[in-house]
């Protein structure tokens, strides 16, 4: 009997041990599985957070680039410049139909300083600033003169040239000797130009035209009494047409600042700063003076 009881106790003890062993193993495996699941979830959450942060950074960079005109230009590797293309010697086409001229070469030099390519868009004067407003162009490099009225709508770079306005009439005209004599007379000038504004301010009736050649042809034919234009542009015309019976009867006392207009606002601030640095460099190394002498025969880059 004692032997049976002892055997039974030993059997129970072994059973309890086995059960205890099974219980310990199951608990350990459960703990391990739970830990692995938690680690996996944490890793997924970390990866998702990193992906979201990366996307937010990229979005912020894209927004910053879109809001900064210079950054967008540098990223594209191209700056779009508008000019007339038919206003010698500022911008015109040579015998091989290449776009040349003082402004065209100044724009190329500025683009080189920025480290980008330049793409030119040609148009009538009155369309250039409208295209700048609409964002079709980055800059207008077209002998633009600074005026307080324009400064209300645009920001400007530092001057890169200085010009005086000439009052031009036919050689046989003795009625117009000064700007004051324009009152009641007729002139021809580019629409919305400073020359048109100045003529109208003296009481002239202005006919809008698209080019200097067209303007001077109207004066020569007697269809208008006079025109106003840059002094250097007139003398360049006379170099090409020495037989033209035209003369300058008056000049503005002060030279106007020739500047590059940009869209108003903080998004263009860094672009203006970069262009000002480029203008300063091109002035210091003599590039602007050389281009002026090449196209005008005089240095109009010095005040």
Short mmCIF file of C-alpha atoms in Angstrom, two decimals:
data_model
loop_
_atom_site.label_atom_id
_atom_site.label_comp_id
_atom_site.label_asym_id
_atom_site.label_seq_id
_atom_site.Cartn_x
_atom_site.Cartn_y
_atom_site.Cartn_z
CA UNK A 1 0.00 0.00 0.00
CA UNK A 2 2.72 2.39 0.94
CA UNK A 3 4.46 1.53 -2.31
CA UNK A 4 1.30 2.38 -4.33
CA UNK A 5 0.89 5.69 -2.56
CA UNK A 6 4.55 6.55 -3.12
CA UNK A 7 4.28 5.65 -6.79
CA UNK A 8 1.13 7.76 -7.12
CA UNK A 9 2.81 10.78 -5.46
CA UNK A 10 5.80 10.48 -7.77
CA UNK A 11 3.51 10.31 -10.82
CA UNK A 12 1.65 13.44 -9.70
CA UNK A 13 4.90 15.26 -9.11
CA UNK A 14 6.11 14.44 -12.62
CA UNK A 15 2.78 15.56 -14.13
CA UNK A 16 2.92 18.90 -12.29
CA UNK A 17 6.50 19.40 -13.48
CA UNK A 18 5.51 18.75 -17.09
CA UNK A 19 2.56 21.11 -16.82
CA UNK A 20 4.72 23.77 -15.24
CA UNK A 21 7.26 23.37 -18.04
CA UNK A 22 4.55 23.73 -20.70
CA UNK A 23 3.14 26.79 -19.00
CA UNK A 24 6.55 28.46 -18.84
CA UNK A 25 7.28 27.72 -22.50
CA UNK A 26 3.94 29.10 -23.70
CA UNK A 27 4.34 32.27 -21.67
CA UNK A 28 7.85 32.82 -23.00
CA UNK A 29 6.76 32.30 -26.59
CA UNK A 30 3.84 34.70 -26.14
CA UNK A 31 6.10 37.34 -24.66
CA UNK A 32 8.52 36.94 -27.58
CA UNK A 33 5.74 37.18 -30.16
CA UNK A 34 4.28 40.25 -28.48
CA UNK A 35 7.72 41.93 -28.38
CA UNK A 36 8.33 41.18 -32.04
CA UNK A 37 4.92 42.59 -32.98
CA UNK A 38 5.56 45.77 -30.98
CA UNK A 39 8.96 46.23 -32.59
CA UNK A 40 7.46 45.75 -36.05
CA UNK A 41 4.71 48.27 -35.34
CA UNK A 42 7.26 50.75 -33.98
CA UNK A 43 9.43 50.31 -37.06
CA UNK A 44 6.43 50.88 -39.35
CA UNK A 45 5.44 53.99 -37.39
CA UNK A 46 9.00 55.33 -37.55
CA UNK A 47 9.22 54.67 -41.29
CA UNK A 48 5.85 56.34 -41.85
CA UNK A 49 6.93 59.35 -39.78
CA UNK A 50 10.20 59.61 -41.70
CA UNK A 51 8.33 59.38 -45.02
CA UNK A 52 5.87 62.07 -43.92
CA UNK A 53 8.72 64.33 -42.77
CA UNK A 54 10.54 63.80 -46.05
CA UNK A 55 7.40 64.63 -48.03
CA UNK A 56 6.82 67.74 -45.91
CA UNK A 57 10.43 68.83 -46.51
CA UNK A 58 10.12 68.30 -50.26
CA UNK A 59 6.82 70.19 -50.31
CA UNK A 60 8.33 73.05 -48.33
CA UNK A 61 11.32 73.17 -50.69
CA UNK A 62 9.03 73.19 -53.72
CA UNK A 63 6.93 75.98 -52.20
CA UNK A 64 10.01 78.00 -51.35
CA UNK A 65 11.34 77.52 -54.89
CA UNK A 66 8.01 78.53 -56.40
CA UNK A 67 7.88 81.64 -54.20
CA UNK A 68 11.47 82.67 -54.97
CA UNK A 69 11.99 83.78 -58.57
CA UNK A 70 15.77 83.46 -58.47
CA UNK A 71 15.58 79.93 -57.06
CA UNK A 72 13.17 78.93 -59.83
CA UNK A 73 15.45 80.44 -62.49
CA UNK A 74 18.52 78.67 -61.12
CA UNK A 75 16.63 75.38 -60.92
CA UNK A 76 15.44 75.73 -64.53
CA UNK A 77 18.85 76.94 -65.71
CA UNK A 78 17.12 79.58 -67.85
CA UNK A 79 16.10 83.22 -67.58
CA UNK A 80 13.47 84.62 -69.97
CA UNK A 81 14.15 88.18 -71.11
CA UNK A 82 11.78 90.34 -73.14
CA UNK A 83 12.85 93.14 -75.51
CA UNK A 84 11.69 94.78 -78.72
CA UNK A 85 14.28 93.44 -81.15
CA UNK A 86 13.77 96.29 -83.62
CA UNK A 87 15.18 99.27 -81.71
CA UNK A 88 18.76 99.72 -82.85
CA UNK A 89 21.26 99.86 -81.32
CA UNK A 90 19.55 98.56 -78.16
CA UNK A 91 18.28 95.34 -79.74
CA UNK A 92 17.97 94.44 -83.40
CA UNK A 93 18.76 91.74 -85.97
CA UNK A 94 22.01 91.83 -87.94
CA UNK A 95 22.50 90.79 -91.56
CA UNK A 96 22.47 87.13 -90.52
CA UNK A 97 19.26 87.66 -88.54
CA UNK A 98 21.06 87.22 -85.21
CA UNK A 99 19.64 89.17 -82.29
CA UNK A 100 22.30 91.70 -81.27
CA UNK A 101 22.48 95.11 -79.62
CA UNK A 102 23.45 96.71 -76.34
CA UNK A 103 20.52 95.37 -74.33
CA UNK A 104 20.71 91.90 -75.87
CA UNK A 105 24.39 91.61 -74.95
CA UNK A 106 23.87 93.10 -71.48
CA UNK A 107 21.17 90.47 -70.86
CA UNK A 108 23.54 87.72 -72.04
CA UNK A 109 26.28 89.01 -69.73
CA UNK A 110 23.92 89.11 -66.74
CA UNK A 111 22.71 85.56 -67.47
CA UNK A 112 26.35 84.40 -67.60
CA UNK A 113 26.97 85.98 -64.19
CA UNK A 114 23.94 84.10 -62.82
CA UNK A 115 25.16 80.87 -64.42
CA UNK A 116 22.06 80.30 -66.58
CA UNK A 117 21.09 80.42 -70.24
CA UNK A 118 19.06 83.34 -71.60
CA UNK A 119 15.96 82.97 -73.76
CA UNK A 120 14.76 86.09 -75.57
CA UNK A 121 11.15 86.95 -76.35
CA UNK A 122 10.55 89.83 -78.75
CA UNK A 123 7.49 92.04 -78.79
CA UNK A 124 6.11 95.55 -79.18
CA UNK A 125 7.03 97.95 -76.41
CA UNK A 126 3.51 98.19 -74.98
CA UNK A 127 3.34 94.38 -74.62
CA UNK A 128 6.63 93.94 -72.74
CA UNK A 129 5.61 95.17 -69.29
CA UNK A 130 2.23 93.47 -69.65
CA UNK A 131 4.05 90.19 -70.23
CA UNK A 132 6.18 90.83 -67.14
CA UNK A 133 3.01 91.40 -65.11
CA UNK A 134 1.54 88.12 -66.37
CA UNK A 135 4.69 86.17 -65.50
CA UNK A 136 5.53 85.28 -69.10
CA UNK A 137 8.97 86.87 -68.74
CA UNK A 138 11.44 87.12 -65.88
CA UNK A 139 12.85 90.48 -66.97
CA UNK A 140 12.43 93.29 -69.47
CA UNK A 141 15.81 94.54 -70.71
CA UNK A 142 14.83 97.22 -73.19
CA UNK A 143 16.30 100.61 -72.33
CA UNK A 144 13.58 101.11 -69.71
CA UNK A 145 13.81 104.48 -67.99
CA UNK A 146 13.01 104.87 -64.31
CA UNK A 147 9.94 106.96 -63.52
CA UNK A 148 8.10 107.47 -60.24
CA UNK A 149 4.89 106.33 -61.91
CA UNK A 150 6.46 103.01 -62.95
CA UNK A 151 8.00 102.61 -59.49
CA UNK A 152 4.48 102.34 -58.08
CA UNK A 153 3.98 99.13 -60.03
CA UNK A 154 7.48 97.65 -60.45
CA UNK A 155 10.71 97.29 -58.56
CA UNK A 156 13.92 98.22 -60.36
CA UNK A 157 17.54 97.19 -60.43
CA UNK A 158 20.39 99.64 -60.16
CA UNK A 159 20.96 101.67 -63.36
CA UNK A 160 23.16 100.13 -66.05
CA UNK A 161 23.05 103.16 -68.39
CA UNK A 162 22.09 106.83 -68.51
CA UNK A 163 20.43 108.61 -71.44
CA UNK A 164 18.95 111.95 -72.38
CA UNK A 165 15.81 112.39 -74.46
CA UNK A 166 16.12 114.21 -77.78
CA UNK A 167 13.41 116.28 -79.45
CA UNK A 168 13.71 115.49 -83.16
CA UNK A 169 12.18 117.39 -86.08
CA UNK A 170 12.70 117.73 -89.82
CA UNK A 171 15.69 119.82 -90.83
CA UNK A 172 13.46 122.53 -92.31
CA UNK A 173 11.22 122.81 -89.23
CA UNK A 174 11.67 126.20 -87.55
CA UNK A 175 8.48 126.15 -85.47
CA UNK A 176 9.69 123.73 -82.82
CA UNK A 177 12.82 124.79 -80.94
CA UNK A 178 12.04 123.50 -77.44
CA UNK A 179 9.83 121.02 -75.62
CA UNK A 180 7.43 123.85 -74.78
CA UNK A 181 6.83 124.35 -78.51
CA UNK A 182 5.16 120.94 -78.70
CA UNK A 183 1.91 122.38 -77.38
CA UNK A 184 -0.70 121.83 -80.09
CA UNK A 185 1.74 119.96 -82.34
CA UNK A 186 1.79 116.27 -83.33
CA UNK A 187 4.37 113.63 -82.50
CA UNK A 188 4.84 109.90 -83.05
CA UNK A 189 6.09 107.60 -80.30
CA UNK A 190 5.85 104.07 -78.93
CA UNK A 191 2.63 103.52 -77.00
CA UNK A 192 3.02 103.83 -73.20
CA UNK A 193 6.67 104.89 -73.51
CA UNK A 194 8.26 107.66 -71.44
CA UNK A 195 8.66 109.57 -74.71
CA UNK A 196 4.93 109.44 -75.34
CA UNK A 197 4.22 110.57 -71.77
CA UNK A 198 6.69 113.45 -72.05
CA UNK A 199 5.25 114.64 -75.37
CA UNK A 200 1.73 114.57 -74.00
CA UNK A 201 2.83 116.46 -70.89
CA UNK A 202 3.85 119.35 -73.18
CA UNK A 203 0.48 119.31 -74.94
CA UNK A 204 1.32 117.31 -78.06
CA UNK A 205 -1.10 114.97 -79.81
CA UNK A 206 0.69 111.62 -80.03
CA UNK A 207 0.36 108.90 -82.65
CA UNK A 208 1.37 105.46 -81.40
CA UNK A 209 3.94 103.51 -83.42
CA UNK A 210 5.93 100.30 -83.03
CA UNK A 211 9.49 101.21 -84.03
CA UNK A 212 11.98 104.08 -84.26
CA UNK A 213 12.25 103.70 -88.03
CA UNK A 214 8.49 104.07 -88.39
CA UNK A 215 8.55 107.09 -86.09
CA UNK A 216 11.23 108.93 -88.05
CA UNK A 217 9.59 108.09 -91.37
CA UNK A 218 6.44 109.85 -90.14
CA UNK A 219 8.52 112.90 -89.22
CA UNK A 220 10.34 112.91 -92.57
CA UNK A 221 7.07 112.61 -94.50
CA UNK A 222 5.57 115.53 -92.58
CA UNK A 223 2.70 113.43 -91.22
CA UNK A 224 3.77 114.40 -87.69
CA UNK A 225 5.72 117.42 -86.50
CA UNK A 226 8.25 115.76 -84.22
CA UNK A 227 9.23 112.78 -82.15
CA UNK A 228 11.06 112.12 -78.90
CA UNK A 229 13.58 109.34 -78.46
CA UNK A 230 16.88 108.46 -76.86
CA UNK A 231 19.64 110.75 -78.08
CA UNK A 232 21.96 107.79 -78.72
CA UNK A 233 19.28 105.98 -80.75
CA UNK A 234 18.84 109.02 -83.01
CA UNK A 235 22.56 109.34 -83.70
CA UNK A 236 22.78 105.63 -84.44
CA UNK A 237 19.95 106.06 -86.95
CA UNK A 238 21.78 108.98 -88.57
CA UNK A 239 24.94 106.86 -88.88
CA UNK A 240 22.94 104.40 -90.96
CA UNK A 241 20.89 107.08 -92.78
CA UNK A 242 23.23 110.08 -93.13
CA UNK A 243 21.02 111.52 -95.86
CA UNK A 244 17.99 111.79 -93.55
CA UNK A 245 16.94 115.43 -93.18
CA UNK A 246 16.43 115.39 -89.42
CA UNK A 247 17.84 117.35 -86.52
CA UNK A 248 17.80 117.50 -82.73
CA UNK A 249 16.48 120.81 -81.40
CA UNK A 250 16.42 120.10 -77.66
CA UNK A 251 17.61 117.63 -75.03
CA UNK A 252 16.37 116.94 -71.53
CA UNK A 253 18.65 118.60 -68.97
CA UNK A 254 19.10 115.53 -66.78
CA UNK A 255 19.91 112.03 -67.94
CA UNK A 256 17.39 109.31 -67.19
CA UNK A 257 18.38 106.13 -65.37
CA UNK A 258 18.12 103.04 -67.56
CA UNK A 259 17.06 100.15 -65.32
CA UNK A 260 15.65 96.62 -65.40
CA UNK A 261 12.11 96.31 -64.04
CA UNK A 262 11.04 93.25 -62.06
CA UNK A 263 7.72 92.25 -60.58
CA UNK A 264 7.04 93.92 -57.28
CA UNK A 265 7.22 91.76 -54.15
CA UNK A 266 9.44 89.65 -51.93
CA UNK A 267 9.50 86.76 -54.42
CA UNK A 268 11.66 88.88 -56.77
CA UNK A 269 13.89 90.45 -54.10
CA UNK A 270 16.69 87.90 -54.35
CA UNK A 271 16.63 88.13 -58.17
CA UNK A 272 17.05 91.92 -58.06
CA UNK A 273 19.91 91.55 -55.59
CA UNK A 274 21.64 89.01 -57.85
CA UNK A 275 21.21 91.25 -60.91
CA UNK A 276 22.55 94.25 -59.01
CA UNK A 277 25.63 92.21 -58.12
CA UNK A 278 25.99 91.22 -61.78
CA UNK A 279 25.65 94.85 -62.94
CA UNK A 280 28.29 95.92 -60.40
CA UNK A 281 30.68 93.22 -61.62
CA UNK A 282 30.10 94.05 -65.30
CA UNK A 283 30.67 97.72 -64.54
CA UNK A 284 33.86 97.11 -62.56
CA UNK A 285 35.41 94.77 -65.14
CA UNK A 286 34.63 97.15 -68.01
CA UNK A 287 32.12 94.94 -69.84
CA UNK A 288 29.32 97.52 -69.80
CA UNK A 289 31.61 100.28 -71.07
CA UNK A 290 32.92 98.06 -73.87
CA UNK A 291 29.40 97.14 -75.00
CA UNK A 292 28.35 100.80 -74.92
CA UNK A 293 31.31 101.87 -77.05
CA UNK A 294 30.61 99.00 -79.45
CA UNK A 295 26.96 99.93 -80.04
CA UNK A 296 26.76 103.66 -79.33
CA UNK A 297 30.27 104.92 -79.98
CA UNK A 298 30.23 106.52 -76.53
CA UNK A 299 30.05 105.35 -72.94
CA UNK A 300 26.50 105.79 -71.68
CA UNK A 301 27.11 103.53 -68.66
CA UNK A 302 28.73 106.35 -66.68
CA UNK A 303 26.47 108.96 -65.09
#
